[in-house]
Amino acid sequence: MTLPRLSIAVDRPEHRPTAALRLQRASTVLAAAAALIGAAVLIGYATRTSAVVRLSPRLPPMYPNAALGLMCGGLGVIAGARSWKWQGTVAAAVLGAIGVVGLWLNIAESGPTWFERLFPDGFVTATTPVGGRPVAETCVAFILLAGALGSLTWQRWAVLGQALAVAGTSVGLSAVVGYILGVDRTSLGGSLVYVGMALHTGLGIALVGMAAILARPTV
């Protein structure tokens, strides 16, 4: 007795280009969404629209530096995937600079500097020790994503670039999960409450990271 032969199309080369294109389109959508989040927050600061800057009175605001970083991150993924080298390089450099300077200031525990100049006084209440300065987690994520963007733009060290994108994504997702679980706040004493990464900052970082991953569907 001959058993019927089972044929399962697990790996069909003719379908690979179509699947890759779909993932790259998804990458563009995610990157554009992150860039729009950053741009919307910057417009919110310019127009003094607090609902965009902090989403809710119970949530912390996204700072202008973080918004600029997200916008550069999203645009950098789009540029890198299309081999627009100088645009992608500039976006990655700005994103990385925001991360490096912010992280250095956080580690040094410096007071207010020129780095926070875009944050206006009396508009929204700062929820970090230095108003306008992204927290260390945001800065680390920006540095990781800047490395991923550099790899994507120049088409080098693909596996390293994907690893950096995954690491950056995990930072953003962990912040979002923290809000879901209600562990986003810690008391600094008295009525002062320290809030880490803003909710939409975490979401934007995750979007940029996932976009960078999907931009290289064959890696």
Short mmCIF file of C-alpha atoms in Angstrom, two decimals:
data_model
loop_
_atom_site.label_atom_id
_atom_site.label_comp_id
_atom_site.label_asym_id
_atom_site.label_seq_id
_atom_site.Cartn_x
_atom_site.Cartn_y
_atom_site.Cartn_z
CA MET A 1 0.00 0.00 0.00
CA THR A 2 1.41 3.31 -1.06
CA LEU A 3 0.71 6.25 1.17
CA PRO A 4 -0.14 9.57 -0.49
CA ARG A 5 2.82 11.88 -0.64
CA LEU A 6 2.38 15.05 1.37
CA SER A 7 3.65 18.22 -0.23
CA ILE A 8 3.95 21.21 2.06
CA ALA A 9 5.23 24.38 0.44
CA VAL A 10 7.32 25.63 3.32
CA ASP A 11 9.90 27.46 1.28
CA ARG A 12 8.75 28.69 -2.11
CA PRO A 13 11.37 30.96 -3.71
CA GLU A 14 8.84 32.45 -6.10
CA HIS A 15 6.96 33.95 -3.15
CA ARG A 16 10.00 35.49 -1.47
CA PRO A 17 10.07 38.79 -3.46
CA THR A 18 6.38 39.40 -2.77
CA ALA A 19 6.75 38.73 0.95
CA ALA A 20 9.84 40.91 1.13
CA LEU A 21 8.04 43.79 -0.57
CA ARG A 22 5.14 43.51 1.86
CA LEU A 23 7.49 43.64 4.83
CA GLN A 24 9.28 46.65 3.37
CA ARG A 25 5.96 48.42 2.86
CA ALA A 26 5.09 47.67 6.48
CA SER A 27 8.47 49.12 7.45
CA THR A 28 7.65 52.35 5.61
CA VAL A 29 4.25 52.61 7.34
CA LEU A 30 5.77 52.07 10.79
CA ALA A 31 8.59 54.53 10.14
CA ALA A 32 6.17 57.16 8.86
CA ALA A 33 3.98 56.67 11.94
CA ALA A 34 6.97 57.27 14.24
CA ALA A 35 8.01 60.37 12.30
CA LEU A 36 4.44 61.71 12.46
CA ILE A 37 4.33 61.19 16.23
CA GLY A 38 7.51 63.21 16.62
CA ALA A 39 6.33 65.92 14.23
CA ALA A 40 2.94 66.15 15.95
CA VAL A 41 4.58 66.70 19.34
CA LEU A 42 6.86 69.41 17.96
CA ILE A 43 3.81 71.12 16.45
CA GLY A 44 2.09 70.68 19.81
CA TYR A 45 4.89 72.61 21.49
CA ALA A 46 4.79 75.31 18.81
CA THR A 47 1.02 75.72 19.16
CA ARG A 48 0.89 75.05 22.92
CA THR A 49 -1.40 72.04 22.45
CA SER A 50 -0.84 70.05 25.62
CA ALA A 51 -3.11 67.18 24.56
CA VAL A 52 -0.58 66.23 21.88
CA VAL A 53 2.47 66.75 24.05
CA ARG A 54 1.32 64.58 26.96
CA LEU A 55 -1.81 62.80 25.62
CA SER A 56 -3.52 63.03 29.02
CA PRO A 57 -3.11 65.11 32.19
CA ARG A 58 -2.19 61.85 33.95
CA LEU A 59 0.63 61.04 31.53
CA PRO A 60 4.11 62.58 31.24
CA PRO A 61 4.99 64.81 28.29
CA MET A 62 7.30 63.91 25.46
CA TYR A 63 10.15 66.39 25.39
CA PRO A 64 11.11 68.28 22.19
CA ASN A 65 14.48 66.52 21.95
CA ALA A 66 12.78 63.14 22.03
CA ALA A 67 10.21 64.27 19.45
CA LEU A 68 13.00 65.44 17.13
CA GLY A 69 14.76 62.12 17.64
CA LEU A 70 11.66 60.14 16.70
CA MET A 71 11.12 62.22 13.61
CA CYS A 72 14.74 61.67 12.54
CA GLY A 73 14.46 57.97 13.33
CA GLY A 74 11.39 57.46 11.19
CA LEU A 75 12.72 59.50 8.30
CA GLY A 76 16.10 57.79 8.62
CA VAL A 77 14.57 54.34 8.14
CA ILE A 78 12.69 55.51 5.05
CA ALA A 79 15.84 57.13 3.63
CA GLY A 80 18.05 54.16 4.43
CA ALA A 81 15.70 51.66 2.84
CA ARG A 82 15.75 53.72 -0.36
CA SER A 83 19.54 54.18 -0.37
CA TRP A 84 19.29 57.93 0.18
CA LYS A 85 22.67 57.94 1.83
CA TRP A 86 23.18 61.54 2.87
CA GLN A 87 19.61 61.93 4.16
CA GLY A 88 19.88 58.69 6.10
CA THR A 89 23.29 59.64 7.44
CA VAL A 90 22.09 63.04 8.66
CA ALA A 91 19.03 61.49 10.33
CA ALA A 92 21.15 58.83 12.05
CA ALA A 93 23.71 61.42 13.16
CA VAL A 94 21.10 63.71 14.71
CA LEU A 95 19.39 60.79 16.44
CA GLY A 96 22.71 59.49 17.77
CA ALA A 97 23.82 62.97 18.90
CA ILE A 98 20.62 63.46 20.91
CA GLY A 99 21.16 60.08 22.54
CA VAL A 100 24.86 60.56 23.32
CA VAL A 101 24.55 64.10 24.70
CA GLY A 102 21.46 63.24 26.73
CA LEU A 103 23.02 60.08 28.16
CA TRP A 104 26.23 61.91 29.08
CA LEU A 105 24.27 64.65 30.86
CA ASN A 106 22.19 62.08 32.72
CA ILE A 107 25.24 60.13 33.83
CA ALA A 108 26.99 63.34 34.93
CA GLU A 109 23.78 64.44 36.71
CA SER A 110 24.23 67.90 35.23
CA GLY A 111 21.74 70.65 35.84
CA PRO A 112 19.85 72.41 33.03
CA THR A 113 22.01 73.11 29.98
CA TRP A 114 21.56 74.32 26.39
CA PHE A 115 20.39 70.79 25.57
CA GLU A 116 16.98 71.50 27.15
CA ARG A 117 16.53 74.92 25.57
CA LEU A 118 13.59 73.84 23.40
CA PHE A 119 11.52 72.89 26.45
CA PRO A 120 9.31 75.88 27.34
CA ASP A 121 8.65 76.99 30.91
CA GLY A 122 5.10 77.00 32.24
CA PHE A 123 3.54 74.99 29.42
CA VAL A 124 3.52 71.41 30.68
CA THR A 125 4.92 70.09 33.94
CA ALA A 126 8.22 68.24 33.70
CA THR A 127 8.19 64.77 35.23
CA THR A 128 11.93 64.14 35.22
CA PRO A 129 14.68 65.63 37.41
CA VAL A 130 15.71 68.01 34.59
CA GLY A 131 12.81 69.27 32.48
CA GLY A 132 13.34 68.83 28.76
CA ARG A 133 16.06 66.17 29.08
CA PRO A 134 15.08 62.70 27.89
CA VAL A 135 15.68 59.98 30.46
CA ALA A 136 18.64 57.62 30.14
CA GLU A 137 16.51 54.81 28.70
CA THR A 138 15.37 57.02 25.84
CA CYS A 139 18.94 58.10 25.15
CA VAL A 140 20.19 54.51 25.10
CA ALA A 141 17.41 53.55 22.68
CA PHE A 142 18.33 56.48 20.42
CA ILE A 143 21.98 55.40 20.35
CA LEU A 144 21.02 51.82 19.48
CA LEU A 145 18.64 52.93 16.75
CA ALA A 146 21.19 55.38 15.33
CA GLY A 147 23.58 52.46 14.89
CA ALA A 148 20.86 50.45 13.19
CA LEU A 149 20.10 53.35 10.85
CA GLY A 150 23.77 53.75 9.97
CA SER A 151 23.98 50.07 9.12
CA LEU A 152 20.81 50.26 7.02
CA THR A 153 21.88 53.41 5.18
CA TRP A 154 25.32 52.16 4.22
CA GLN A 155 24.28 48.50 3.75
CA ARG A 156 27.00 47.19 6.06
CA TRP A 157 27.10 44.93 9.11
CA ALA A 158 23.55 43.80 8.47
CA VAL A 159 23.32 41.35 11.37
CA LEU A 160 24.76 43.89 13.81
CA GLY A 161 22.32 46.50 12.53
CA GLN A 162 19.39 44.15 13.05
CA ALA A 163 20.61 43.30 16.55
CA LEU A 164 20.80 47.01 17.44
CA ALA A 165 17.29 47.52 16.03
CA VAL A 166 15.94 44.64 18.10
CA ALA A 167 17.62 46.02 21.23
CA GLY A 168 16.19 49.49 20.61
CA THR A 169 12.74 48.05 20.01
CA SER A 170 12.90 46.15 23.30
CA VAL A 171 13.63 49.37 25.19
CA GLY A 172 10.55 51.07 23.72
CA LEU A 173 8.31 48.05 24.22
CA SER A 174 9.44 47.63 27.83
CA ALA A 175 8.36 51.21 28.53
CA VAL A 176 4.94 50.59 26.97
CA VAL A 177 4.55 47.38 28.97
CA GLY A 178 5.54 49.32 32.08
CA TYR A 179 2.60 51.66 31.55
CA ILE A 180 0.26 48.72 30.99
CA LEU A 181 1.43 47.11 34.23
CA GLY A 182 1.45 50.40 36.11
CA VAL A 183 5.14 50.38 37.05
CA ASP A 184 6.11 53.57 35.22
CA ARG A 185 6.39 55.81 38.28
CA THR A 186 8.74 55.97 41.25
CA SER A 187 8.66 58.44 44.12
CA LEU A 188 11.60 60.74 44.69
CA GLY A 189 10.28 61.78 48.06
CA GLY A 190 7.33 63.82 49.22
CA SER A 191 4.89 64.63 46.45
CA LEU A 192 7.53 64.61 43.72
CA VAL A 193 7.03 61.71 41.35
CA TYR A 194 9.62 60.70 38.78
CA VAL A 195 8.23 59.37 35.51
CA GLY A 196 10.54 57.79 33.01
CA MET A 197 9.96 57.56 29.28
CA ALA A 198 6.70 59.07 28.02
CA LEU A 199 4.17 56.59 26.69
CA HIS A 200 4.24 57.88 23.12
CA THR A 201 8.04 58.09 23.24
CA GLY A 202 8.18 54.39 24.04
CA LEU A 203 5.69 53.62 21.31
CA GLY A 204 7.61 55.74 18.78
CA ILE A 205 10.92 54.07 19.65
CA ALA A 206 9.33 50.65 19.19
CA LEU A 207 7.93 51.72 15.81
CA VAL A 208 11.31 52.97 14.60
CA GLY A 209 13.01 49.79 15.75
CA MET A 210 10.46 47.49 14.11
CA ALA A 211 10.63 49.55 10.92
CA ALA A 212 14.41 49.14 10.83
CA ILE A 213 14.04 45.38 11.29
CA LEU A 214 11.44 44.98 8.55
CA ALA A 215 13.39 47.19 6.14
CA ARG A 216 15.76 44.21 5.73
CA PRO A 217 13.40 41.24 5.41
CA THR A 218 16.10 38.95 4.02
CA VAL A 219 18.49 39.35 6.96
#
